[in-house]
Short mmCIF file of C-alpha atoms in Angstrom, two decimals:
data_model
loop_
_atom_site.label_atom_id
_atom_site.label_comp_id
_atom_site.label_asym_id
_atom_site.label_seq_id
_atom_site.Cartn_x
_atom_site.Cartn_y
_atom_site.Cartn_z
CA MET A 1 18.27 -4.11 2.15
CA ALA A 2 17.30 -2.09 -0.86
CA ILE A 3 13.59 -1.95 0.01
CA GLN A 4 12.91 1.01 2.27
CA MET A 5 9.86 2.21 4.13
CA ASN A 6 7.89 4.74 2.08
CA GLN A 7 7.06 7.36 4.71
CA ALA A 8 4.94 9.41 2.29
CA ALA A 9 2.78 6.35 1.59
CA PHE A 10 2.39 5.67 5.31
CA ARG A 11 1.25 9.25 5.94
CA HIS A 12 -1.12 8.98 2.96
CA ALA A 13 -2.62 5.73 4.27
CA ARG A 14 -3.15 7.14 7.77
CA THR A 15 -4.86 10.22 6.35
CA LEU A 16 -7.15 8.08 4.20
CA VAL A 17 -8.13 5.92 7.18
CA ARG A 18 -8.76 8.94 9.40
CA ASP A 19 -10.91 10.45 6.63
CA GLY A 20 -12.99 7.27 6.48
CA ARG A 21 -11.67 6.17 3.11
CA VAL A 22 -11.23 2.56 4.18
CA VAL A 23 -12.84 -0.77 3.33
CA LYS A 24 -13.06 -3.00 6.39
CA ASP A 25 -12.93 -6.23 4.46
CA GLU A 26 -11.60 -9.51 5.76
CA GLN A 27 -8.34 -11.38 5.35
CA GLY A 28 -8.35 -13.11 1.98
CA ASP A 29 -10.52 -10.49 0.27
CA TRP A 30 -7.47 -8.71 -1.14
CA SER A 31 -7.22 -11.06 -4.12
CA GLU A 32 -10.54 -9.63 -5.34
CA ALA A 33 -9.87 -6.01 -4.34
CA GLU A 34 -6.24 -5.64 -5.45
CA PRO A 35 -5.93 -3.51 -8.60
CA THR A 36 -5.28 -5.42 -11.81
CA PRO A 37 -2.27 -4.55 -13.97
CA ASP A 38 -4.61 -2.70 -16.34
CA GLU A 39 -6.05 -0.68 -13.46
CA GLU A 40 -2.52 0.11 -12.27
CA ASN A 41 -1.52 1.25 -15.76
CA ALA A 42 -4.60 3.46 -16.08
CA PHE A 43 -3.88 5.03 -12.68
CA ILE A 44 -0.24 5.69 -13.59
CA GLU A 45 -1.30 7.22 -16.92
CA ARG A 46 -3.84 9.45 -15.20
CA GLU A 47 -2.03 10.35 -11.94
CA GLY A 48 1.67 9.63 -12.50
CA TRP A 49 4.36 7.58 -10.77
CA LYS A 50 4.55 9.69 -7.62
CA ALA A 51 0.86 9.12 -6.92
CA TYR A 52 1.28 5.41 -7.69
CA GLY A 53 4.11 5.21 -5.15
CA ARG A 54 1.93 6.68 -2.40
CA TRP A 55 -0.15 3.47 -2.49
CA HIS A 56 2.86 1.24 -1.65
CA LEU A 57 4.72 1.09 1.67
CA GLY A 58 7.90 -0.30 0.11
CA CYS A 59 10.32 1.44 -2.27
CA ASP A 60 13.24 -0.36 -3.90
CA GLY A 61 16.09 2.09 -4.45
CA ARG A 62 17.74 -0.25 -6.95
CA GLU A 63 14.86 0.22 -9.39
CA SER A 64 13.83 3.24 -11.44
CA GLU A 65 11.11 5.27 -9.75
CA GLU A 66 9.16 5.03 -12.99
CA THR A 67 8.73 1.26 -12.91
CA LYS A 68 6.32 -0.91 -10.99
CA GLN A 69 9.27 -2.96 -9.74
CA ALA A 70 10.29 -0.01 -7.56
CA TYR A 71 7.15 -0.34 -5.41
CA SER A 72 5.94 -3.08 -3.09
CA PHE A 73 3.47 -3.71 -0.30
CA PRO A 74 0.32 -2.11 -1.76
CA PHE A 75 -2.51 -1.41 0.67
CA GLY A 76 -5.40 -0.03 -1.38
CA ASP A 77 -7.23 0.25 -4.67
CA PHE A 78 -6.25 3.87 -5.52
CA ARG A 79 -9.45 5.11 -3.88
CA LYS A 80 -9.54 3.52 -0.44
CA VAL A 81 -7.32 1.60 1.95
CA HIS A 82 -8.37 -2.04 2.18
CA ARG A 83 -8.01 -3.82 5.50
CA SER A 84 -7.35 -7.04 3.57
CA GLY A 85 -4.54 -5.35 1.63
CA VAL A 86 -2.93 -4.15 4.86
CA ILE A 87 -3.11 -7.68 6.29
CA ALA A 88 -1.63 -9.22 3.14
CA ALA A 89 1.18 -6.66 2.99
CA GLU A 90 1.94 -7.08 6.70
CA SER A 91 2.29 -10.82 6.27
CA ARG A 92 4.59 -10.51 3.24
CA ALA A 93 6.72 -7.82 4.91
CA GLY A 94 7.22 -10.03 7.95
CA GLN A 95 8.03 -13.09 5.85
CA HIS A 96 10.72 -11.18 3.96
CA GLY A 97 12.28 -9.47 6.97
CA HIS A 98 11.08 -5.92 6.28
CA LEU A 99 10.36 -5.24 9.92
CA GLU A 100 9.90 -1.48 9.74
CA ILE A 101 7.32 -1.91 6.99
CA ARG A 102 5.64 -4.77 8.88
CA ASP A 103 5.40 -2.67 12.02
CA ALA A 104 3.96 0.29 10.10
CA LEU A 105 1.33 -1.99 8.61
CA LYS A 106 0.48 -3.33 12.08
CA ALA A 107 0.00 0.25 13.26
CA LEU A 108 -2.17 0.98 10.23
CA LEU A 109 -4.28 -2.12 10.95
CA ARG A 110 -4.79 -0.96 14.55
CA LEU A 111 -5.89 2.44 13.29
CA ILE A 112 -8.35 0.83 10.86
CA ASP A 113 -9.83 -1.30 13.61
CA GLU A 114 -10.17 1.72 15.93
CA VAL A 115 -12.02 3.88 13.41
#
C-alpha cells in the first residue's frame, strides 16, 4: 500500500492531547469541525506543507509532498485535536485496510478519553 503511517503526525497528536489541546466532541461533530478547503489553503500558505502534514496520520508516497492528495486521515483543526476527527479517521482507516493507522487512532482515542 502506498499510504503509510505518518509517525511525526502521531507524535504531534499525542503531544497536543497531553498538553490539553483537545476538543472532546462527539462522533458526528467532525463534519462541522473539519477545516474547509479555504482554511487548509490559508494554513498551508502560513505554515507550509510540513506543518500541514503533521495534522494527517496518512502519507501517500505516490503523491508529491506539496499536494493535499499526499495526506489523509486528518484529526484536528490546525489548533486542537478533535475527538470526532479521530473517530472519523479511525473508521475510514479500518474500512480501507490501513490497520497500522487505525490502531494508532484507537490509541489516540484512548489517550483522549483518559485525559
